[in-house]
Amino acid sequence: MNSFNDLGAGQPHGRLIHLRTLVFVLLAYFVFSGAYLWQTYQLNKQYLTRIHQSQNRIEVKGVVGIVHNNLLDLRRSLKLFVNAHQVLIADLALHPKDEVLHDELYEKLMRYFPEMGGFTIADAQGNALFDDFGGTISDICRRDIQHFAQNPHAGLMQLHPNPVFPHVDLMVPINLVDKKWVFFINISAKKVVEWLQHVTLEGTHSLLVKIDRQKQVALIDFSEQGYRHSYPRQWQMSLSALNALPNVAMKKIPGTLWTAVVYSSQEALAQDQKQLRQAVMRALGLLVVLGAIFLPIILYFDYKTHKARAQVAYLAYHDPLTRLLNRLQFKERLIQSVQLAKRNKKSIAVLFLDLNGFKPINDKHGHEVGDEVLKVVAQRLKATLRASDVIARLGGDEFVVVLTDIHHPEDVLKIVDKLEEVIKAPIEVNGSSVSVSVSIGYALLDDFTEADDAEKVADTLIKQADMHMYQVKKAHHQSI
């Protein structure tokens, strides 16, 4: 009872169990490390996807901004130019074959718009009054002119894949000789490509597309790599294919028929995933090496310190000198005994023991002899009492005992008498014979109800036993 367990240190069976534990822990380490790294790889793939998506959302705003702002700047400049040269434009519209007027207007336009391919003056019905391309306006241009004449703020900007000069039309309204006309210049498609090249980041692609929701198709007008020359199949894609582009981000460009599209290139994604896989494999290799080196060492030291940790835990509830329970653990065990007695309708007793004549032994023979006396007393208590009884040292030369399963009060007196006889027997220490006696007070738990608080009952028993012990001790001194 109350003995310290050395946990089987030095036994072959214990070493075998620890070896199996080492193997199991190593396997578990490698399995969980691999699982953790795989999960980390998947999470980082998702994180990279979110980063690309976020970057593409920012980039598509940049595409919209540069295209929209450049078109606005060009349109404002063209409006200012037209307002400043209305007379010259009207003269050319009335005399379309006058080369001098054409050359003068063309020279001035090129000075302000060097990316221009030509200019056109048309009426509200889309009929050309003057056209650098020979007076022939395509059906697409005609429809744009008619719509623009009705609503100058309509978003009509689109690519005209003219085989001679692919361009976009920049239109402004003009009132000449009491009529509504449309003046527009042709901006080279290469200029728009330059804008896209300027804003497109490495690892991404940029598109300007016209989306037909009814047909569920998108027609690509521009990319950072070039522009559409005609209407071949490769310039058209379904909306489902457009939405399936890697990390795609889309945004409508005001004042145009275009939707800006930015998506990640497959090469960039493959390179990112390759670098991620390499990083994970390096980490896995490092974990394997570290595990193979340090885990056995850690387990070895854990094994060597296992007894020490167990002893520390043991001494937290035991008296280091006598190996009996200490005050803290005794209180818990007493409460448990009270609860068990209530449940089983049985009685218990608490004994409070205080040694007589212990201080003179300490003073005369020293603390080493005094400690040996306390150890012998603890051994005699353990040898005399039952395994079911609880024994503790409160400190100094004070001990307490819980006697369980008391059937008759007379049994307590018999045990007290027996303990007094056992303890006063001479003790041999370092060739010297010393002896102590003991004063024992007791309190009996035989009257209780289920409603009584076990902790309060335990405190009461200790106080009653302590008070009784002092009465016994007082009587002992008076009898000397």
PDB file of C-alpha atoms in Angstrom, residues 176-297:
ATOM      1  CA  LEU A 176     -23.087  71.159 -90.373  1.00  0.00           C
ATOM      2  CA  VAL A 177     -25.326  73.370 -92.542  1.00  0.00           C
ATOM      3  CA  ASP A 178     -28.267  72.570 -90.252  1.00  0.00           C
ATOM      4  CA  LYS A 179     -27.810  68.846 -90.634  1.00  0.00           C
ATOM      5  CA  LYS A 180     -26.695  66.083 -88.264  1.00  0.00           C
ATOM      6  CA  TRP A 181     -23.629  64.390 -89.575  1.00  0.00           C
ATOM      7  CA  VAL A 182     -21.154  61.894 -88.146  1.00  0.00           C
ATOM      8  CA  PHE A 183     -17.418  62.378 -88.330  1.00  0.00           C
ATOM      9  CA  PHE A 184     -15.199  59.443 -87.491  1.00  0.00           C
ATOM     10  CA  ILE A 185     -11.626  58.345 -87.871  1.00  0.00           C
ATOM     11  CA  ASN A 186     -10.210  54.843 -88.154  1.00  0.00           C
ATOM     12  CA  ILE A 187      -7.787  53.921 -85.347  1.00  0.00           C
ATOM     13  CA  SER A 188      -5.405  51.071 -86.177  1.00  0.00           C
ATOM     14  CA  ALA A 189      -6.162  47.778 -84.429  1.00  0.00           C
ATOM     15  CA  LYS A 190      -2.471  47.571 -83.556  1.00  0.00           C
ATOM     16  CA  LYS A 191      -2.980  50.470 -81.138  1.00  0.00           C
ATOM     17  CA  VAL A 192      -5.461  48.473 -79.062  1.00  0.00           C
ATOM     18  CA  VAL A 193      -3.070  45.507 -79.065  1.00  0.00           C
ATOM     19  CA  GLU A 194      -0.351  47.813 -77.709  1.00  0.00           C
ATOM     20  CA  TRP A 195      -2.661  48.864 -74.868  1.00  0.00           C
ATOM     21  CA  LEU A 196      -3.264  45.222 -73.956  1.00  0.00           C
ATOM     22  CA  GLN A 197       0.431  44.387 -74.124  1.00  0.00           C
ATOM     23  CA  HIS A 198       1.168  47.278 -71.809  1.00  0.00           C
ATOM     24  CA  VAL A 199      -1.217  46.083 -69.076  1.00  0.00           C
ATOM     25  CA  THR A 200      -1.009  42.266 -69.430  1.00  0.00           C
ATOM     26  CA  LEU A 201       1.183  40.671 -66.755  1.00  0.00           C
ATOM     27  CA  GLU A 202       3.502  37.718 -67.201  1.00  0.00           C
ATOM     28  CA  GLY A 203       1.685  34.419 -66.845  1.00  0.00           C
ATOM     29  CA  THR A 204      -1.695  35.781 -67.962  1.00  0.00           C
ATOM     30  CA  HIS A 205      -3.584  36.445 -71.205  1.00  0.00           C
ATOM     31  CA  SER A 206      -5.908  39.352 -71.973  1.00  0.00           C
ATOM     32  CA  LEU A 207      -8.832  39.357 -74.425  1.00  0.00           C
ATOM     33  CA  LEU A 208     -11.430  41.809 -75.666  1.00  0.00           C
ATOM     34  CA  VAL A 209     -14.503  39.806 -76.656  1.00  0.00           C
ATOM     35  CA  LYS A 210     -18.030  40.499 -77.886  1.00  0.00           C
ATOM     36  CA  ILE A 211     -20.510  38.278 -76.073  1.00  0.00           C
ATOM     37  CA  ASP A 212     -23.746  37.105 -77.681  1.00  0.00           C
ATOM     38  CA  ARG A 213     -25.928  35.900 -74.799  1.00  0.00           C
ATOM     39  CA  GLN A 214     -28.626  34.525 -77.083  1.00  0.00           C
ATOM     40  CA  LYS A 215     -26.239  32.353 -79.062  1.00  0.00           C
ATOM     41  CA  GLN A 216     -24.078  31.699 -75.985  1.00  0.00           C
ATOM     42  CA  VAL A 217     -20.896  32.499 -77.895  1.00  0.00           C
ATOM     43  CA  ALA A 218     -18.050  35.004 -77.568  1.00  0.00           C
ATOM     44  CA  LEU A 219     -16.216  36.518 -80.548  1.00  0.00           C
ATOM     45  CA  ILE A 220     -12.624  37.491 -79.801  1.00  0.00           C
ATOM     46  CA  ASP A 221     -11.660  40.878 -81.248  1.00  0.00           C
ATOM     47  CA  PHE A 222      -8.294  41.371 -79.533  1.00  0.00           C
ATOM     48  CA  SER A 223      -5.695  39.654 -77.405  1.00  0.00           C
ATOM     49  CA  GLU A 224      -2.311  40.852 -76.193  1.00  0.00           C
ATOM     50  CA  GLN A 225      -0.867  38.785 -79.041  1.00  0.00           C
ATOM     51  CA  GLY A 226      -2.883  40.256 -81.902  1.00  0.00           C
ATOM     52  CA  TYR A 227      -6.313  40.940 -83.375  1.00  0.00           C
ATOM     53  CA  ARG A 228      -8.900  39.171 -85.460  1.00  0.00           C
ATOM     54  CA  HIS A 229      -8.368  39.493 -89.228  1.00  0.00           C
ATOM     55  CA  SER A 230     -11.607  37.804 -90.275  1.00  0.00           C
ATOM     56  CA  TYR A 231     -14.238  35.467 -88.868  1.00  0.00           C
ATOM     57  CA  PRO A 232     -12.493  32.083 -88.662  1.00  0.00           C
ATOM     58  CA  ARG A 233     -13.647  29.518 -86.089  1.00  0.00           C
ATOM     59  CA  GLN A 234     -10.622  29.901 -83.852  1.00  0.00           C
ATOM     60  CA  TRP A 235     -11.723  33.453 -82.962  1.00  0.00           C
ATOM     61  CA  GLN A 236     -15.051  32.221 -81.600  1.00  0.00           C
ATOM     62  CA  MET A 237     -15.731  30.224 -78.442  1.00  0.00           C
ATOM     63  CA  SER A 238     -18.735  29.173 -76.405  1.00  0.00           C
ATOM     64  CA  LEU A 239     -19.548  30.987 -73.175  1.00  0.00           C
ATOM     65  CA  SER A 240     -19.045  27.743 -71.232  1.00  0.00           C
ATOM     66  CA  ALA A 241     -15.524  27.451 -72.670  1.00  0.00           C
ATOM     67  CA  LEU A 242     -14.899  31.121 -71.850  1.00  0.00           C
ATOM     68  CA  ASN A 243     -16.016  30.634 -68.236  1.00  0.00           C
ATOM     69  CA  ALA A 244     -13.854  27.514 -67.984  1.00  0.00           C
ATOM     70  CA  LEU A 245     -10.621  29.384 -68.731  1.00  0.00           C
ATOM     71  CA  PRO A 246      -8.153  29.089 -65.812  1.00  0.00           C
ATOM     72  CA  ASN A 247      -8.904  31.625 -63.058  1.00  0.00           C
ATOM     73  CA  VAL A 248     -10.880  33.746 -65.514  1.00  0.00           C
ATOM     74  CA  ALA A 249     -11.983  37.283 -64.608  1.00  0.00           C
ATOM     75  CA  MET A 250     -14.322  39.366 -66.827  1.00  0.00           C
ATOM     76  CA  LYS A 251     -15.547  42.953 -66.809  1.00  0.00           C
ATOM     77  CA  LYS A 252     -17.556  45.038 -69.313  1.00  0.00           C
ATOM     78  CA  ILE A 253     -15.791  48.036 -70.873  1.00  0.00           C
ATOM     79  CA  PRO A 254     -18.097  51.096 -70.869  1.00  0.00           C
ATOM     80  CA  GLY A 255     -18.737  52.752 -74.231  1.00  0.00           C
ATOM     81  CA  THR A 256     -17.831  49.639 -76.231  1.00  0.00           C
ATOM     82  CA  LEU A 257     -19.228  46.256 -77.228  1.00  0.00           C
ATOM     83  CA  TRP A 258     -16.284  44.563 -75.525  1.00  0.00           C
ATOM     84  CA  THR A 259     -15.929  42.579 -72.359  1.00  0.00           C
ATOM     85  CA  ALA A 260     -12.397  42.433 -70.988  1.00  0.00           C
ATOM     86  CA  VAL A 261     -11.228  38.909 -70.118  1.00  0.00           C
ATOM     87  CA  VAL A 262      -8.089  37.989 -68.163  1.00  0.00           C
ATOM     88  CA  TYR A 263      -7.086  34.387 -67.430  1.00  0.00           C
ATOM     89  CA  SER A 264      -3.994  32.499 -66.301  1.00  0.00           C
ATOM     90  CA  SER A 265      -1.777  30.782 -68.833  1.00  0.00           C
ATOM     91  CA  GLN A 266      -1.448  27.005 -68.594  1.00  0.00           C
ATOM     92  CA  GLU A 267       2.337  27.331 -68.639  1.00  0.00           C
ATOM     93  CA  ALA A 268       2.331  29.622 -65.595  1.00  0.00           C
ATOM     94  CA  LEU A 269      -0.015  27.320 -63.682  1.00  0.00           C
ATOM     95  CA  ALA A 270       2.051  24.259 -64.552  1.00  0.00           C
ATOM     96  CA  GLN A 271       5.239  26.028 -63.428  1.00  0.00           C
ATOM     97  CA  ASP A 272       3.650  27.096 -60.110  1.00  0.00           C
ATOM     98  CA  GLN A 273       2.408  23.565 -59.408  1.00  0.00           C
ATOM     99  CA  LYS A 274       5.776  22.102 -60.327  1.00  0.00           C
ATOM    100  CA  GLN A 275       7.551  24.428 -57.895  1.00  0.00           C
ATOM    101  CA  LEU A 276       4.972  23.597 -55.223  1.00  0.00           C
ATOM    102  CA  ARG A 277       5.441  19.855 -55.720  1.00  0.00           C
ATOM    103  CA  GLN A 278       9.214  20.245 -55.532  1.00  0.00           C
ATOM    104  CA  ALA A 279       8.909  22.255 -52.291  1.00  0.00           C
ATOM    105  CA  VAL A 280       6.627  19.616 -50.772  1.00  0.00           C
ATOM    106  CA  MET A 281       8.982  16.790 -51.791  1.00  0.00           C
ATOM    107  CA  ARG A 282      11.935  18.633 -50.285  1.00  0.00           C
ATOM    108  CA  ALA A 283       9.972  19.139 -47.069  1.00  0.00           C
ATOM    109  CA  LEU A 284       8.978  15.465 -47.053  1.00  0.00           C
ATOM    110  CA  GLY A 285      12.596  14.383 -47.498  1.00  0.00           C
ATOM    111  CA  LEU A 286      13.673  16.698 -44.703  1.00  0.00           C
ATOM    112  CA  LEU A 287      10.969  15.352 -42.396  1.00  0.00           C
ATOM    113  CA  VAL A 288      12.025  11.775 -43.132  1.00  0.00           C
ATOM    114  CA  VAL A 289      15.674  12.569 -42.382  1.00  0.00           C
ATOM    115  CA  LEU A 290      14.841  14.499 -39.217  1.00  0.00           C
ATOM    116  CA  GLY A 291      12.460  11.778 -38.099  1.00  0.00           C
ATOM    117  CA  ALA A 292      15.005   9.035 -38.675  1.00  0.00           C
ATOM    118  CA  ILE A 293      17.662  10.965 -36.749  1.00  0.00           C
ATOM    119  CA  PHE A 294      15.891  12.758 -33.939  1.00  0.00           C
ATOM    120  CA  LEU A 295      12.803  10.711 -33.179  1.00  0.00           C
ATOM    121  CA  PRO A 296      14.722   7.714 -31.740  1.00  0.00           C
ATOM    122  CA  ILE A 297      16.828  10.130 -29.699  1.00  0.00           C
TER     123      ILE A 297
END
